[in-house]
mmCIF file of C-alpha atoms in Angstrom:
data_model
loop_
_atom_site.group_PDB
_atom_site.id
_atom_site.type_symbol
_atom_site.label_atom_id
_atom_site.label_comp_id
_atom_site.label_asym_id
_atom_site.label_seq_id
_atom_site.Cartn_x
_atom_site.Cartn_y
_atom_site.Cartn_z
ATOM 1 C CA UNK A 24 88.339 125.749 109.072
ATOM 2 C CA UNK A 25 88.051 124.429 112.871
ATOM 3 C CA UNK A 26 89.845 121.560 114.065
ATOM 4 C CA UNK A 27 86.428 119.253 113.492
ATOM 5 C CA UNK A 28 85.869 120.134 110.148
ATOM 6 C CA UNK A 29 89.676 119.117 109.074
ATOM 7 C CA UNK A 30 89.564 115.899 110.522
ATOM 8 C CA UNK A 31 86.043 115.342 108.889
ATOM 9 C CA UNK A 32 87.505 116.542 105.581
ATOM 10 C CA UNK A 33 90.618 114.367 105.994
ATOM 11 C CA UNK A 34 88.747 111.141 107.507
ATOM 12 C CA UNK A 35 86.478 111.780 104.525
ATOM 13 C CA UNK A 36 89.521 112.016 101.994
ATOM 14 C CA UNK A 37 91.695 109.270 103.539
ATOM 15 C CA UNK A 38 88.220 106.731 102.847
ATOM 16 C CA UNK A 39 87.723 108.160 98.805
ATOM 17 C CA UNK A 40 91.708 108.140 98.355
ATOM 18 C CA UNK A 41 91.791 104.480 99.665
ATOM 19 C CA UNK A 42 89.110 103.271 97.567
ATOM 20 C CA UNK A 43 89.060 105.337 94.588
ATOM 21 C CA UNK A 44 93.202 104.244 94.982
ATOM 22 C CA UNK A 45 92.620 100.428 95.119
ATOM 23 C CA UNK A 46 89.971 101.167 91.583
ATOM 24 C CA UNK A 47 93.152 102.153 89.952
ATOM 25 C CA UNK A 48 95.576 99.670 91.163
ATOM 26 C CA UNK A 49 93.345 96.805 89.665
ATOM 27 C CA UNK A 50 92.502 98.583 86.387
ATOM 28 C CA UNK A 51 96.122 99.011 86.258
ATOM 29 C CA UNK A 52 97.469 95.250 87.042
ATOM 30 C CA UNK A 53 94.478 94.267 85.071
ATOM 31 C CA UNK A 54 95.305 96.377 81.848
ATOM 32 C CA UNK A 55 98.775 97.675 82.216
ATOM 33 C CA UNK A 56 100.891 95.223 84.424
ATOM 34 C CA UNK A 57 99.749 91.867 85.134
ATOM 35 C CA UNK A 58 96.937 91.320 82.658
ATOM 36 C CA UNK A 59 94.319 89.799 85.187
ATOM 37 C CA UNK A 60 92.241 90.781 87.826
ATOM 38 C CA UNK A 61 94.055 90.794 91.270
ATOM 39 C CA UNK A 62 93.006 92.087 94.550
ATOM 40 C CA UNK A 63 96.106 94.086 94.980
ATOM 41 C CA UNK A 64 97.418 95.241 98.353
ATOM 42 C CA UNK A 65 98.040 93.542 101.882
ATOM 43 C CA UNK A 66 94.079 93.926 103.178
ATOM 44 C CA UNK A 67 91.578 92.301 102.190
ATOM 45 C CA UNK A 68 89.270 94.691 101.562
ATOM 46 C CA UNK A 69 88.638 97.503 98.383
ATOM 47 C CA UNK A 70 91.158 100.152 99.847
ATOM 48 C CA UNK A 71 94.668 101.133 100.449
ATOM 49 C CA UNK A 72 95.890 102.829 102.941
ATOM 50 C CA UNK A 73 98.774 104.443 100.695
ATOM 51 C CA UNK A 74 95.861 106.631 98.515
ATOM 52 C CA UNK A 75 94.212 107.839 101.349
ATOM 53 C CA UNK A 76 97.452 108.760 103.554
ATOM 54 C CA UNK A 77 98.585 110.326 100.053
ATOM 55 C CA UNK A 78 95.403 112.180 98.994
ATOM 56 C CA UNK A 79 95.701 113.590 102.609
ATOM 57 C CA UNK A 80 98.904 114.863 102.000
ATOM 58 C CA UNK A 81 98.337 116.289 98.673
ATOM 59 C CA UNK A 82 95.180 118.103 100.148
ATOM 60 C CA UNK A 83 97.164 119.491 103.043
ATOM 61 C CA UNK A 84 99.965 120.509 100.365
ATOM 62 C CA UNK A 85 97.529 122.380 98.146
ATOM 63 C CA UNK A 86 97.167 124.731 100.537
ATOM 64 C CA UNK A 87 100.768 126.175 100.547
ATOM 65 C CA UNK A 88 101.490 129.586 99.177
ATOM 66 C CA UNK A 89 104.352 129.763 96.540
ATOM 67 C CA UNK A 90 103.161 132.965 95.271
ATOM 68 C CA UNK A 91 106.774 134.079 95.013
ATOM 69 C CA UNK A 92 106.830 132.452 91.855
ATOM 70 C CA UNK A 93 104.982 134.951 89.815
ATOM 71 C CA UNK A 94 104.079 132.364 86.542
ATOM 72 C CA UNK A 95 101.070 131.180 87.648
ATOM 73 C CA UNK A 96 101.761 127.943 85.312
ATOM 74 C CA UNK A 97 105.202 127.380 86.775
ATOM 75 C CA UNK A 98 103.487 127.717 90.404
ATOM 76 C CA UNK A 99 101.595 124.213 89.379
ATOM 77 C CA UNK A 100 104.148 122.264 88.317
ATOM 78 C CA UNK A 101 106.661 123.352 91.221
ATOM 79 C CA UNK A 102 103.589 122.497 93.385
ATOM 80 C CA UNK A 103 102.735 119.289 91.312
ATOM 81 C CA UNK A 104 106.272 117.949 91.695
ATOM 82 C CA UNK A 105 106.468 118.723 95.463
ATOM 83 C CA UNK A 106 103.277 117.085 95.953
ATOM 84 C CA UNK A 107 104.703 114.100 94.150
ATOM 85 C CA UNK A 108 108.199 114.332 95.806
ATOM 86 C CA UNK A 109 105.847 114.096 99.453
ATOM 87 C CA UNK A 110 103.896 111.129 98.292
ATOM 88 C CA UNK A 111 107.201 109.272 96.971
ATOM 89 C CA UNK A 112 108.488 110.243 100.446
ATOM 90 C CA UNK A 113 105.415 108.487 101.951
ATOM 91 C CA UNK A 114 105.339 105.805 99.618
ATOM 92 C CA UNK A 115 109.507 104.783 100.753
ATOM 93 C CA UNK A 116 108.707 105.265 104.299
ATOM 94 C CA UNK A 117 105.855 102.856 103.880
ATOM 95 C CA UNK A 118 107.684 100.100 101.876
ATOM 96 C CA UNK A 119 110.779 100.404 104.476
ATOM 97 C CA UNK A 120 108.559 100.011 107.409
ATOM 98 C CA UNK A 121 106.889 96.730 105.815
ATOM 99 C CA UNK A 122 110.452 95.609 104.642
ATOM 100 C CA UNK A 123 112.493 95.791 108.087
ATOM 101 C CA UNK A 124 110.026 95.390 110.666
ATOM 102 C CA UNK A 125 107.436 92.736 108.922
ATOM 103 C CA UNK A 126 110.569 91.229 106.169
ATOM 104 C CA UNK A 127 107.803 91.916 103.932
ATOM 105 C CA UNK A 128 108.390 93.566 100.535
ATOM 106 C CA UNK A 129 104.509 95.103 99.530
ATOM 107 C CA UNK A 130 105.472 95.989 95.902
ATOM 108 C CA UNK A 131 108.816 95.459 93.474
ATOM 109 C CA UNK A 132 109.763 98.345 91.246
ATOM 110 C CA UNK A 133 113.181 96.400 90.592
ATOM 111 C CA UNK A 134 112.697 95.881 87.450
ATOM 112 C CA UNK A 135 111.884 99.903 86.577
ATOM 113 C CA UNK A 136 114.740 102.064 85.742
ATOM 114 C CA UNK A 137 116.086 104.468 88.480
ATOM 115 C CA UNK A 138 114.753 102.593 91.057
ATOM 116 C CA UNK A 139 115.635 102.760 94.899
ATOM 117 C CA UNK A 140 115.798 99.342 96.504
ATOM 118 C CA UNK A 141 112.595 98.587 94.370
ATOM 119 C CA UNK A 142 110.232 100.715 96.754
ATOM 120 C CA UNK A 143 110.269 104.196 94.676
ATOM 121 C CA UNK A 144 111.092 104.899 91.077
ATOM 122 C CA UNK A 145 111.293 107.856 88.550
ATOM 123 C CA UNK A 146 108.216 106.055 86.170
ATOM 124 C CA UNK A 147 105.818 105.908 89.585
ATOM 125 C CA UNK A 148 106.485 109.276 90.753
ATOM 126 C CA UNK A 149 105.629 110.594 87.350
ATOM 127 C CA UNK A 150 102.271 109.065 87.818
ATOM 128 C CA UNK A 151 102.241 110.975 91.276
ATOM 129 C CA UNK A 152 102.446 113.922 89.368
ATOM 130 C CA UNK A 153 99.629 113.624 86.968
ATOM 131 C CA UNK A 154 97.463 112.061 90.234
ATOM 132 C CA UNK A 155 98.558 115.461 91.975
ATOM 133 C CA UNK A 156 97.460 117.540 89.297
ATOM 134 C CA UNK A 157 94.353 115.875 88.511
ATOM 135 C CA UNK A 158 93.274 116.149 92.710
ATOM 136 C CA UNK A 159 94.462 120.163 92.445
ATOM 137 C CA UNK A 160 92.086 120.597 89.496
ATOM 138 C CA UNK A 161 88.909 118.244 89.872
ATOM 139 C CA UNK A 162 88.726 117.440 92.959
ATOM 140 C CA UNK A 163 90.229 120.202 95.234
ATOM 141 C CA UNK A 164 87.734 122.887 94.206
ATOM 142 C CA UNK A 165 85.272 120.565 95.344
ATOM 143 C CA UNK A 166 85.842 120.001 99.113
ATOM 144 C CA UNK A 167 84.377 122.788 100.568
ATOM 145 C CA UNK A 168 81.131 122.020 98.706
ATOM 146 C CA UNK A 169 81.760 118.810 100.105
ATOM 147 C CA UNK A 170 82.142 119.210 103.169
ATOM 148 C CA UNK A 171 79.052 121.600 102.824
ATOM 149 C CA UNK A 172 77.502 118.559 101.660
ATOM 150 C CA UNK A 173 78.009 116.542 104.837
ATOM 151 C CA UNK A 174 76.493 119.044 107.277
ATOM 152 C CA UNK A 175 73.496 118.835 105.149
ATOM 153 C CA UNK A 176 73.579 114.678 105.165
ATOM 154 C CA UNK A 177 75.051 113.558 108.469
ATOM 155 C CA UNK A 178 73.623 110.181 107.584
ATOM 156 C CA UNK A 179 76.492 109.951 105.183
ATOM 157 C CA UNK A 180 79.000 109.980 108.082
ATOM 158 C CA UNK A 181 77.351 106.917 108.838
ATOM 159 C CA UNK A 182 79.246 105.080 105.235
ATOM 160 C CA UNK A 183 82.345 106.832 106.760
ATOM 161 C CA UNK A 184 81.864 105.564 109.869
ATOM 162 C CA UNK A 185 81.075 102.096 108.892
ATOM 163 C CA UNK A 186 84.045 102.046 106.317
ATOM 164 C CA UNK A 187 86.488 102.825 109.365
ATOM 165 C CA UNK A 188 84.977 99.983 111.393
ATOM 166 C CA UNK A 189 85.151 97.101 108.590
ATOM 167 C CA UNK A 190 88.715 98.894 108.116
ATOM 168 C CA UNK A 191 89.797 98.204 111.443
ATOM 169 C CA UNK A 192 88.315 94.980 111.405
ATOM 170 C CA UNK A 193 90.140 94.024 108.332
ATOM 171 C CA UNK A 194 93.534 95.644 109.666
ATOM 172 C CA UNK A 195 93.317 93.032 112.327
ATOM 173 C CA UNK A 196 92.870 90.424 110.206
ATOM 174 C CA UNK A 197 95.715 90.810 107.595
ATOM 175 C CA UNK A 198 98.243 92.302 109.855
ATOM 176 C CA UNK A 199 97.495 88.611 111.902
ATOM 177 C CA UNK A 200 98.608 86.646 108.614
ATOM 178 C CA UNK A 201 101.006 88.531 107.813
ATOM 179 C CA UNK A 202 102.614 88.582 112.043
ATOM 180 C CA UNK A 203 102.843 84.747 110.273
ATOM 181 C CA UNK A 204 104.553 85.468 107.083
ATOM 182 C CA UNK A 205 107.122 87.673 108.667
ATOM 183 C CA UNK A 206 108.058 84.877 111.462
ATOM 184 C CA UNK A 207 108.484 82.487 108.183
ATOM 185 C CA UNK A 208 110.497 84.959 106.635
ATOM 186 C CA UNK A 209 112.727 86.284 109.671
ATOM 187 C CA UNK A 210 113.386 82.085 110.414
ATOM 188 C CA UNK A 211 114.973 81.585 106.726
ATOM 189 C CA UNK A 212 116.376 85.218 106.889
ATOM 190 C CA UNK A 213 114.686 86.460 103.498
ATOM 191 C CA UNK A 214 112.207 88.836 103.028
ATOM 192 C CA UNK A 215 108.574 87.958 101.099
ATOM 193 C CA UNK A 216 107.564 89.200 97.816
ATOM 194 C CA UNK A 217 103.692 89.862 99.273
ATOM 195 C CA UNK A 218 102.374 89.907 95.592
ATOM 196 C CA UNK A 219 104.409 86.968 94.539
ATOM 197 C CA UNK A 220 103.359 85.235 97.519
ATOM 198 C CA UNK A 221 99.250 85.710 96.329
ATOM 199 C CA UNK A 222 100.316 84.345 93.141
ATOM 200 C CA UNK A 223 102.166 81.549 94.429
ATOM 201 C CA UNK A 224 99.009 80.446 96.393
ATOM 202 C CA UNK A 225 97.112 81.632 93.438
ATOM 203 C CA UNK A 226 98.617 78.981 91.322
ATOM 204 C CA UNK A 227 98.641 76.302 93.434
ATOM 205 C CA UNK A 228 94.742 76.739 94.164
ATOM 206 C CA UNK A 229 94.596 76.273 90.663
ATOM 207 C CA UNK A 230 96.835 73.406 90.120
ATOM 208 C CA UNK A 231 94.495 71.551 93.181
ATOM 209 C CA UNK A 232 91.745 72.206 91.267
ATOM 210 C CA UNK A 233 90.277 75.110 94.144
ATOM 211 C CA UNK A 234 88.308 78.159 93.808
ATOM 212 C CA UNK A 235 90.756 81.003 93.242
ATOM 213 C CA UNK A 236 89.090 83.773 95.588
ATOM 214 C CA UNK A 237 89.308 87.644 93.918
ATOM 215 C CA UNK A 238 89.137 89.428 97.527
ATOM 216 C CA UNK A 239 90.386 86.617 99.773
ATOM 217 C CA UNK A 240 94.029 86.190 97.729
ATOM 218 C CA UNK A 241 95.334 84.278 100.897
ATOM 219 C CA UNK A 242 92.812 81.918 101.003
ATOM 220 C CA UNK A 243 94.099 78.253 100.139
ATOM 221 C CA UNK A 244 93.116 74.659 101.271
ATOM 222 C CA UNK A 245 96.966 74.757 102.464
ATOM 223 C CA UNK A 246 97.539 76.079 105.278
ATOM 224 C CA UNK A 247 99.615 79.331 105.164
ATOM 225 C CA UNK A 248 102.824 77.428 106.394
ATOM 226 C CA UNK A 249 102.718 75.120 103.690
ATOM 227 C CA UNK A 250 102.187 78.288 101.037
ATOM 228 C CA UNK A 251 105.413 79.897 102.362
ATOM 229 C CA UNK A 252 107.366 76.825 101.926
ATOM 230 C CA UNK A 253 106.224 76.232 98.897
ATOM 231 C CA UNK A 254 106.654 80.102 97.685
ATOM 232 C CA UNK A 255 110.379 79.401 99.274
ATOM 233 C CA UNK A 256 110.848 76.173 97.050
ATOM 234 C CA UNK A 257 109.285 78.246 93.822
ATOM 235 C CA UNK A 258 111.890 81.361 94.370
ATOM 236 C CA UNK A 259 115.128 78.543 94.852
ATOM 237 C CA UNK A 260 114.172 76.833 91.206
ATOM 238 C CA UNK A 261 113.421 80.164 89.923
ATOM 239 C CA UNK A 262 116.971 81.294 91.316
ATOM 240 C CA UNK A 263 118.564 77.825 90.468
ATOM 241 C CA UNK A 264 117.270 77.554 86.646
ATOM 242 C CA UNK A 265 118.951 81.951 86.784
ATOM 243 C CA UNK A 266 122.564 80.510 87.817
ATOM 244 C CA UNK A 267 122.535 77.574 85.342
ATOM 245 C CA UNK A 268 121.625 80.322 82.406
ATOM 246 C CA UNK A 269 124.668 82.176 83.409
ATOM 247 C CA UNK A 270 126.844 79.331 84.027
ATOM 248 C CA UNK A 271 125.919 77.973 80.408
ATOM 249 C CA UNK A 272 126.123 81.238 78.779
ATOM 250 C CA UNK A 273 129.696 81.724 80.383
ATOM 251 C CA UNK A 274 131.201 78.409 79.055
ATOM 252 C CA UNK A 275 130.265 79.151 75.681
#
C-alpha cells in the first residue's frame, strides 16, 4: 500500500479501536468489575486512546512473517502472544508516562496477581491475547475491503475527520483538569488514583443531593480543588481505619 492509504487505514483503525475499546471498558466495569455504569478513562468523550494506539499496533504486527515456524497453529499463538507482549509494552509505557510526569495513576491492577507496579498484569495481558486473536481473525481480513470501502464513500472520511476534531477538542479539555490534579498531587507529593478520584466526586455529588453526570465524571458543584482535598482526606481515613486493623489484630 502507499504511504496515504496506511495512514488512512491507521487513522481509520486508531478511531474504531478507541471507540469500539471504550464499549468494552464500560460493559466490563459495568458487568465484570465495578458493577455500574462509569465513563471510564481520562477524556471525556466515548474513546480511548490506548485501543486505538493498540489496534494500530496489532494491525502493523499482523503483517510480520514467522513462516519459519512451519505449524501453521503454533504461528498464531507465537504471533498472538507477541501481539499481546507489544500492547502490554504500550499499555506500561502509557501508565508510566501518566504516573511520573502528570503523578497520575490512570488504572490500578494492584490488587491482580503478578502485577508490575499496578500498570500491567498476567490476567490483562491474557485478555490482550484473545483481543489479538479476535482482530487477526474478524477483523483483519476485512481492511482491505475497507479501505476499498472508503474510496468508494469519501463522505465517510468526513465521521473520521470530525471524530479527530471533537478528539482534539476534548484532549484539551481533560489534559487542562488534569495540568490541575497533577499540581495538587506533586504539592502533597502523592500520586492520584484517576478512577478513585471520579468516584470520590461521584459520591459526594450524591451525598449533596447533585446530578451524577455519566460522560462528565469530573463535573461537581465543588470546585476541583475542593474534590482533591477531599479525595486526600477519604484515602488518610481509608489508610488510618488499615493501620488500626493491624495494630488491633497484632495485640491480640
Amino acid at each position: 500500500m502507499k504511504i496515504n492509504e496506511w495512514l488512512l487505514v491507521l487513522s481509520f483503525l486508531f478511531f474504531f479501536g478507541s471507540s469500539i475499546g471504550w464499549c468494552l471498558e464500560v460493559v466490563y466495569r459495568r458487568f465484570f468489575e465495578e458493577r455500574k455504569w462509569m465513563n471510564p478513562g481520562f477524556l471525556t468523550g466515548p474513546y480511548l486512546p490506548l485501543y486505538g494506539f493498540s489496534l494500530c499496533a496489532v494491525y502493523l504486527m499482523a503483517h510480520i512473517n514467522i513462516t519459519f515456524i512451519e505449524n501453521k497453529y503454533v504461528q498464531r499463538i507465537v504471533l498472538f502472544v507477541l501481539m499481546s507482549v507489544i500492547v502490554t509494552i504500550i499499555e506500561y509505557i502509557a501508565g508510566m508516562i501518566f504516573i511520573r510526569h502528570m503523578k497520575i495513576k490512570l488504572w490500578d491492577y494492584t490488587d491482580n496477581w503478578g502485577n508490575v507496579k499496578g500498570i500491567i498484569c498476567p490476567k490483562f495481558s491474557f485478555y490482550w491475547v484473545v483481543l489479538s486473536a479476535i482482530y487477526y481473525f474478524i477483523i483483519h481480513p476485512l481492511i482491505l475491503d475497507v479501505l476499498k470501502w472508503l474510496a468508494r464513500h469519501l463522505a465517510f472520511s468526513f465521521v473520521i475527520g470530525f471524530f479527530y476534531g471533537v478528539f482534539v477538542v476534548d484532549l484539551c479539555y481533560s489534559m487542562n483538569i488534569m495540568s490541575k490534579v497533577r499540581e495538587f498531587a506533586t504539592y502533597n507529593k502523592l500520586v492520584i488514583k484517576y478512577e478513585e478520584l471520579k468516584e470520590s466526586i461521584r459520591r459526594i455529588n450524591e451525598e449533596n443531593g447533585s446530578k451524577v453526570s455519566f460522560i462528565f465524571a469530573m463535573k461537581s458543584e465543588l470546585s476541583l480543588t475542593e474534590n482533591l482535598k477531599r479525595y486526600l482526606e477519604r484515602g488518610q481515613d481509608k489508610l488510618g481505619n488499615i493501620k488500626k486493623k493491624v495494630t488491633s489484630r497484632g495485640e491480640k
